Amino acid sequence: MENIYDVVVIGSGPAGLSAGLYAARAKMKTLVLEKNKVGGQISTTNEVANYPGSIPNATGPSLVARMVEQVEEFGAERKKDNILEVDFSGKVKVVKGEKEEYHAKTVIIASGATPKLIGCPGEEELTGKGVSYCATCDADFFTDLEVFVVGGGDSAVEEAMYLTKFARKVTIVHRRDELRAAKSIQEKAFKNPKVEFLWNTTIKEIKGDGVVEAVVFENLVTGETTEYVADENDGTFGIFPFIGYDPLSAIYKGKVDMDRQGYIPTDDNMKTNVPGVFAAGDIRVKSLRQVVTAVADGAIAAVQAEKYIEHNFEE
């Protein structure tokens, strides 16, 4: 029969690398597929201070590099391929890429999710240099500085409240004239003396040489633009867009159950509704999307994949 892997992991962020490590360490024939750059979202983070046990001054890339070393040390195979289609209908799962077609007894989906972008000039260039999509990860870097939070939903307002523990002032920038967040969350924000609001406003451009130094706002009612420049003593400030995430799950539509947003529900053992198919990391329905929860998901998924093979495939 054709070459069959025990485990094919789709995605090479922390969840996928953790799954690959645990699967390979269990002596399973393991393949980790990555589309482009290894590491997922964490690879754009300059410092990872909240990952338990990490080395001092750990960066996203350094943490990922060590994960890759561990995956390879235990014998997992890694390939770059853009996955176009999957077929989970048979006992042996089929994963079709641009370069090859892969067959596996189990599949772990760890494709992740990507933050929705503002879409303005300067955003991409200054991501990780003042523009951040994770308050839990990066709030500490903006202690006693000013920050702007973009969005008006639950996540935006909750993250703005979290940032008030660090920043001296937090301004919520919202394209409408009222928040969409739950009333209870809104009330807390309105009562917080550190929180201010820019209504009917969007960000037109982010400027800076190496770090965020200025931002151009546009009032959507009047069309007027204004530029905010960092305080001379600060030199920089933070911009935190919280306008949602897009799970990278389009190719799994109709293949596994999803919620309305495209996230994949699993049980506590990372099992999807399809036997032999697991999901781990940011693509799952979950309450906290962090490196620490992603690697836990990946480990659980790999252990459960091993148990599934033991019960469903004869030697």
CSV table of C-alpha atoms in Angstrom, one decimal:
chain,number,residue,atom,x,y,z
A,1,MET,CA,0.0,0.0,0.0
A,2,GLU,CA,1.0,3.6,-0.5
A,3,ASN,CA,3.2,5.4,2.1
A,4,ILE,CA,0.9,6.0,5.1
A,5,TYR,CA,1.9,8.3,8.1
A,6,ASP,CA,0.6,7.6,11.5
A,7,VAL,CA,0.0,11.3,12.0
A,8,VAL,CA,-0.1,14.2,9.6
A,9,VAL,CA,-0.1,17.6,11.4
A,10,ILE,CA,-1.4,20.5,9.3
A,11,GLY,CA,0.2,23.6,10.6
A,12,SER,CA,3.6,24.5,12.2
A,13,GLY,CA,2.7,27.0,14.9
A,14,PRO,CA,3.2,26.1,18.5
A,15,ALA,CA,0.2,23.7,18.4
A,16,GLY,CA,1.4,21.9,15.4
A,17,LEU,CA,5.0,21.7,16.6
A,18,SER,CA,3.9,20.4,20.0
A,19,ALA,CA,1.7,17.8,18.3
A,20,GLY,CA,4.7,16.8,16.1
A,21,LEU,CA,7.0,16.5,19.0
A,22,TYR,CA,4.7,14.3,21.1
A,23,ALA,CA,3.7,12.1,18.1
A,24,ALA,CA,7.3,11.6,17.1
A,25,ARG,CA,8.5,10.9,20.6
A,26,ALA,CA,5.8,8.2,20.8
A,27,LYS,CA,7.6,6.6,17.8
A,28,MET,CA,4.8,7.3,15.4
A,29,LYS,CA,5.6,8.1,11.8
A,30,THR,CA,4.9,11.8,11.8
A,31,LEU,CA,4.7,14.6,9.2
A,32,VAL,CA,4.3,18.3,10.0
A,33,LEU,CA,3.1,20.3,7.1
A,34,GLU,CA,3.8,24.1,6.9
A,35,LYS,CA,2.5,26.4,4.3
A,36,ASN,CA,5.0,29.2,4.5
A,37,LYS,CA,6.9,30.4,7.6
A,38,VAL,CA,7.2,28.1,10.6
A,39,GLY,CA,5.9,29.3,13.9
A,40,GLY,CA,2.5,30.9,13.3
A,41,GLN,CA,1.6,34.2,14.9
A,42,ILE,CA,4.2,33.9,17.7
A,43,SER,CA,7.0,34.2,15.2
A,44,THR,CA,6.1,38.0,14.9
A,45,THR,CA,6.4,38.6,18.7
A,46,ASN,CA,9.6,40.2,19.8
A,47,GLU,CA,9.5,39.0,23.4
A,48,VAL,CA,7.6,36.1,25.0
A,49,ALA,CA,7.5,36.9,28.7
A,50,ASN,CA,4.4,34.9,29.8
A,51,TYR,CA,5.4,31.4,28.6
A,52,PRO,CA,6.3,29.4,31.7
A,53,GLY,CA,9.9,28.2,31.9
A,54,SER,CA,11.1,29.9,28.8
A,55,ILE,CA,14.7,31.2,28.7
A,56,PRO,CA,15.3,34.8,29.8
A,57,ASN,CA,14.6,37.4,27.0
A,58,ALA,CA,12.9,34.7,24.9
A,59,THR,CA,11.6,35.9,21.5
A,60,GLY,CA,8.9,34.3,19.4
A,61,PRO,CA,11.4,33.2,16.8
A,62,SER,CA,13.8,31.8,19.4
A,63,LEU,CA,11.0,29.8,21.1
A,64,VAL,CA,9.9,28.5,17.8
A,65,ALA,CA,13.4,27.6,16.7
A,66,ARG,CA,13.8,25.4,19.9
A,67,MET,CA,10.5,23.7,19.2
A,68,VAL,CA,11.6,22.9,15.7
A,69,GLU,CA,14.9,21.4,17.0
A,70,GLN,CA,12.9,19.2,19.4
A,71,VAL,CA,10.5,18.0,16.7
A,72,GLU,CA,13.5,17.1,14.4
A,73,GLU,CA,15.5,15.5,17.3
A,74,PHE,CA,12.7,13.0,17.7
A,75,GLY,CA,12.4,12.2,14.0
A,76,ALA,CA,9.3,14.0,12.8
A,77,GLU,CA,9.4,14.8,9.1
A,78,ARG,CA,8.7,18.4,8.1
A,79,LYS,CA,7.6,19.6,4.6
A,80,LYS,CA,6.5,22.8,3.1
A,81,ASP,CA,3.2,22.5,1.1
A,82,ASN,CA,0.1,24.5,0.6
A,83,ILE,CA,-2.9,22.2,1.4
A,84,LEU,CA,-5.7,22.5,-1.1
A,85,GLU,CA,-8.1,19.8,-0.1
A,86,VAL,CA,-8.7,17.1,2.5
A,87,ASP,CA,-10.7,13.9,2.5
A,88,PHE,CA,-11.6,12.5,5.9
A,89,SER,CA,-14.3,10.1,4.7
A,90,GLY,CA,-12.2,6.9,4.7
A,91,LYS,CA,-10.3,5.1,7.5
A,92,VAL,CA,-7.1,6.4,5.9
A,93,LYS,CA,-7.3,10.2,5.7
A,94,VAL,CA,-6.1,12.0,2.5
A,95,VAL,CA,-4.5,15.4,2.6
A,96,LYS,CA,-3.9,17.0,-0.8
A,97,GLY,CA,-1.2,19.7,-1.3
A,98,GLU,CA,0.1,21.6,-4.2
A,99,LYS,CA,3.2,19.4,-4.2
A,100,GLU,CA,2.0,16.0,-3.0
A,101,GLU,CA,-0.8,13.9,-1.7
A,102,TYR,CA,-0.4,12.6,1.8
A,103,HIS,CA,-2.1,9.6,3.5
A,104,ALA,CA,-2.5,9.2,7.3
A,105,LYS,CA,-4.2,7.1,9.9
A,106,THR,CA,-4.9,10.3,11.9
A,107,VAL,CA,-4.8,14.0,11.1
A,108,ILE,CA,-4.3,16.9,13.6
A,109,ILE,CA,-5.6,20.2,12.2
A,110,ALA,CA,-3.4,23.0,13.6
A,111,SER,CA,-3.8,25.6,10.9
A,112,GLY,CA,-4.4,28.5,13.4
A,113,ALA,CA,-6.2,31.8,13.0
A,114,THR,CA,-5.1,35.2,11.9
A,115,PRO,CA,-6.1,38.5,13.3
A,116,LYS,CA,-8.2,40.7,11.2
A,117,LEU,CA,-6.1,43.7,10.1
A,118,ILE,CA,-6.9,47.4,10.0
A,119,GLY,CA,-5.6,47.3,6.5
A,120,CYS,CA,-3.8,50.7,6.6
A,121,PRO,CA,-0.3,51.7,5.4
A,122,GLY,CA,2.3,51.0,8.1
A,123,GLU,CA,0.4,48.3,9.9
A,124,GLU,CA,2.3,45.4,8.6
A,125,GLU,CA,5.7,47.1,8.8
A,126,LEU,CA,5.2,48.0,12.4
A,127,THR,CA,3.6,44.8,13.7
A,128,GLY,CA,5.7,43.7,16.7
A,129,LYS,CA,7.1,47.2,16.9
A,130,GLY,CA,4.2,49.0,18.5
A,131,VAL,CA,1.3,47.3,16.7
A,132,SER,CA,0.2,44.2,18.6
A,133,TYR,CA,-2.8,41.9,18.4
A,134,CYS,CA,-2.3,40.4,21.8
A,135,ALA,CA,-2.7,42.5,25.0
A,136,THR,CA,-1.9,39.5,27.2
A,137,CYS,CA,1.4,39.0,25.4
A,138,ASP,CA,2.5,42.6,25.0
A,139,ALA,CA,0.8,44.9,27.6
A,140,ASP,CA,3.9,45.0,29.8
A,141,PHE,CA,5.9,46.7,27.1
A,142,PHE,CA,3.6,49.7,27.2
A,143,THR,CA,3.8,50.3,31.0
A,144,ASP,CA,3.3,54.1,31.6
A,145,LEU,CA,2.8,54.7,27.8
A,146,GLU,CA,-0.3,55.6,25.9
A,147,VAL,CA,-2.1,52.9,23.8
A,148,PHE,CA,-4.9,52.9,21.3
A,149,VAL,CA,-7.3,50.0,21.1
A,150,VAL,CA,-9.2,49.5,17.8
A,151,GLY,CA,-12.6,48.0,17.9
A,152,GLY,CA,-15.9,48.1,19.9
A,153,GLY,CA,-16.8,44.5,20.6
A,154,ASP,CA,-16.4,42.4,23.8
A,155,SER,CA,-12.8,41.5,23.1
A,156,ALA,CA,-11.7,45.1,22.3
A,157,VAL,CA,-13.2,46.6,25.4
A,158,GLU,CA,-12.1,43.7,27.7
A,159,GLU,CA,-8.5,44.0,26.3
A,160,ALA,CA,-8.7,47.8,26.7
A,161,MET,CA,-9.6,47.3,30.4
A,162,TYR,CA,-6.7,44.8,30.8
A,163,LEU,CA,-4.3,47.4,29.2
A,164,THR,CA,-5.3,50.0,31.8
A,165,LYS,CA,-3.3,48.0,34.3
A,166,PHE,CA,-0.1,48.9,32.4
A,167,ALA,CA,-0.7,52.0,30.2
A,168,ARG,CA,-1.2,55.4,31.6
A,169,LYS,CA,-4.0,56.1,29.1
A,170,VAL,CA,-6.1,53.8,26.8
A,171,THR,CA,-8.1,55.3,24.0
A,172,ILE,CA,-10.7,53.0,22.3
A,173,VAL,CA,-11.0,53.9,18.6
A,174,HIS,CA,-14.3,52.8,17.2
A,175,ARG,CA,-15.8,53.3,13.7
A,176,ARG,CA,-19.3,53.7,15.2
A,177,ASP,CA,-20.9,56.0,17.7
A,178,GLU,CA,-21.6,53.3,20.3
A,179,LEU,CA,-19.9,50.2,21.5
A,180,ARG,CA,-21.1,46.7,20.5
A,181,ALA,CA,-19.7,45.1,23.7
A,182,ALA,CA,-22.0,43.7,26.4
A,183,LYS,CA,-23.6,46.4,28.6
A,184,SER,CA,-21.8,45.1,31.7
A,185,ILE,CA,-18.4,45.4,30.0
A,186,GLN,CA,-19.3,48.9,28.6
A,187,GLU,CA,-20.2,50.2,32.1
A,188,LYS,CA,-16.8,49.2,33.4
A,189,ALA,CA,-15.0,51.0,30.6
A,190,PHE,CA,-17.1,54.2,30.9
A,191,LYS,CA,-16.3,54.3,34.7
A,192,ASN,CA,-12.6,53.8,34.2
A,193,PRO,CA,-10.7,57.1,34.4
A,194,LYS,CA,-7.9,55.8,32.2
A,195,VAL,CA,-10.2,55.0,29.3
A,196,GLU,CA,-11.1,57.5,26.6
A,197,PHE,CA,-13.0,57.1,23.3
A,198,LEU,CA,-12.7,58.2,19.7
A,199,TRP,CA,-16.1,57.7,18.1
A,200,ASN,CA,-16.8,57.4,14.4
A,201,THR,CA,-13.1,57.1,13.8
A,202,THR,CA,-10.8,54.7,12.0
A,203,ILE,CA,-7.0,54.6,11.5
A,204,LYS,CA,-5.9,55.8,8.1
A,205,GLU,CA,-2.1,55.3,8.5
A,206,ILE,CA,0.5,54.2,11.1
A,207,LYS,CA,3.9,55.9,10.9
A,208,GLY,CA,7.3,55.2,12.5
A,209,ASP,CA,10.9,54.5,11.8
A,210,GLY,CA,11.5,51.1,13.6
A,211,VAL,CA,8.8,51.8,16.1
A,212,VAL,CA,5.3,53.3,16.1
A,213,GLU,CA,5.7,57.1,16.3
A,214,ALA,CA,2.5,58.5,14.9
A,215,VAL,CA,-0.9,57.6,13.7
A,216,VAL,CA,-3.4,59.3,11.4
A,217,PHE,CA,-7.1,59.1,12.3
A,218,GLU,CA,-10.0,59.7,10.0
A,219,ASN,CA,-13.4,60.8,11.3
A,220,LEU,CA,-15.9,58.8,9.3
A,221,VAL,CA,-18.7,61.5,9.7
A,222,THR,CA,-16.8,64.6,8.8
A,223,GLY,CA,-13.9,63.1,6.7
A,224,GLU,CA,-11.5,65.1,8.8
A,225,THR,CA,-8.0,63.6,9.4
A,226,THR,CA,-5.9,64.3,12.4
A,227,GLU,CA,-2.4,63.0,13.3
A,228,TYR,CA,-1.3,61.9,16.8
A,229,VAL,CA,2.4,62.0,17.5
A,230,ALA,CA,4.1,60.1,20.4
A,231,ASP,CA,4.9,62.2,23.4
A,232,GLU,CA,8.5,63.4,23.1
A,233,ASN,CA,9.5,61.7,26.4
A,234,ASP,CA,7.9,58.4,25.4
A,235,GLY,CA,9.0,58.2,21.8
A,236,THR,CA,6.4,55.6,21.0
A,237,PHE,CA,2.9,54.2,21.9
A,238,GLY,CA,0.9,51.1,21.3
A,239,ILE,CA,-1.8,50.2,18.8
A,240,PHE,CA,-3.9,47.1,19.5
A,241,PRO,CA,-6.4,46.2,16.8
A,242,PHE,CA,-9.1,43.9,18.2
A,243,ILE,CA,-11.5,43.6,15.3
A,244,GLY,CA,-11.7,39.8,15.3
A,245,TYR,CA,-9.9,36.8,14.0
A,246,ASP,CA,-10.3,34.7,10.9
A,247,PRO,CA,-9.7,30.9,11.5
A,248,LEU,CA,-7.8,29.4,8.6
A,249,SER,CA,-10.4,26.7,8.1
A,250,ALA,CA,-11.9,27.2,4.7
A,251,ILE,CA,-10.6,23.9,3.3
A,252,TYR,CA,-12.2,22.0,6.2
A,253,LYS,CA,-15.7,23.3,5.4
A,254,GLY,CA,-18.0,20.3,5.1
A,255,LYS,CA,-15.3,17.9,6.2
A,256,VAL,CA,-15.6,18.6,10.0
A,257,ASP,CA,-18.1,20.4,12.1
A,258,MET,CA,-17.5,24.2,12.6
A,259,ASP,CA,-19.2,27.0,14.3
A,260,ARG,CA,-20.6,30.0,12.5
A,261,GLN,CA,-17.3,31.8,12.6
A,262,GLY,CA,-15.4,28.9,11.1
A,263,TYR,CA,-13.8,27.6,14.3
A,264,ILE,CA,-13.7,23.8,14.9
A,265,PRO,CA,-15.3,22.5,18.1
A,266,THR,CA,-13.6,19.7,19.9
A,267,ASP,CA,-14.0,17.9,23.2
A,268,ASP,CA,-11.4,18.0,25.9
A,269,ASN,CA,-9.3,15.4,24.1
A,270,MET,CA,-9.1,17.6,20.9
A,271,LYS,CA,-11.4,15.2,19.0
A,272,THR,CA,-13.5,16.6,16.2
A,273,ASN,CA,-16.8,15.0,15.1
A,274,VAL,CA,-14.8,12.9,12.6
A,275,PRO,CA,-13.0,9.8,14.1
A,276,GLY,CA,-9.3,10.1,13.7
A,277,VAL,CA,-9.3,13.8,13.1
A,278,PHE,CA,-8.2,16.2,15.9
A,279,ALA,CA,-7.9,19.9,16.1
A,280,ALA,CA,-5.4,21.9,18.2
A,281,GLY,CA,-4.5,25.6,18.8
A,282,ASP,CA,-6.2,28.8,17.6
A,283,ILE,CA,-8.4,27.0,15.1
A,284,ARG,CA,-10.4,25.4,17.9
A,285,VAL,CA,-13.3,26.9,19.7
A,286,LYS,CA,-11.6,28.1,23.0
A,287,SER,CA,-11.5,30.9,25.5
A,288,LEU,CA,-7.8,31.7,25.5
A,289,ARG,CA,-5.6,31.7,22.4
A,290,GLN,CA,-2.0,31.8,23.7
A,291,VAL,CA,1.2,29.8,23.1
A,292,VAL,CA,0.7,27.9,26.4
A,293,THR,CA,-2.8,26.7,25.5
A,294,ALA,CA,-1.7,25.9,21.9
A,295,VAL,CA,1.1,23.6,23.0
A,296,ALA,CA,-1.1,21.9,25.5
A,297,ASP,CA,-3.7,21.3,22.8
A,298,GLY,CA,-1.0,19.8,20.5
A,299,ALA,CA,0.3,17.4,23.1
A,300,ILE,CA,-3.2,16.2,24.0
A,301,ALA,CA,-4.1,15.7,20.3
A,302,ALA,CA,-1.0,13.6,19.7
A,303,VAL,CA,-1.5,11.4,22.7
A,304,GLN,CA,-5.1,10.8,21.6
A,305,ALA,CA,-4.1,10.1,18.0
A,306,GLU,CA,-1.8,7.4,19.4
A,307,LYS,CA,-4.7,5.9,21.3
A,308,TYR,CA,-6.9,6.0,18.3
A,309,ILE,CA,-4.4,4.2,16.2
A,310,GLU,CA,-4.0,1.5,18.8
A,311,HIS,CA,-7.7,0.8,18.8
A,312,ASN,CA,-8.4,1.1,15.1
A,313,PHE,CA,-5.4,-0.2,13.2
A,314,GLU,CA,-4.0,-3.7,13.6
A,315,GLU,CA,-0.2,-4.2,13.5
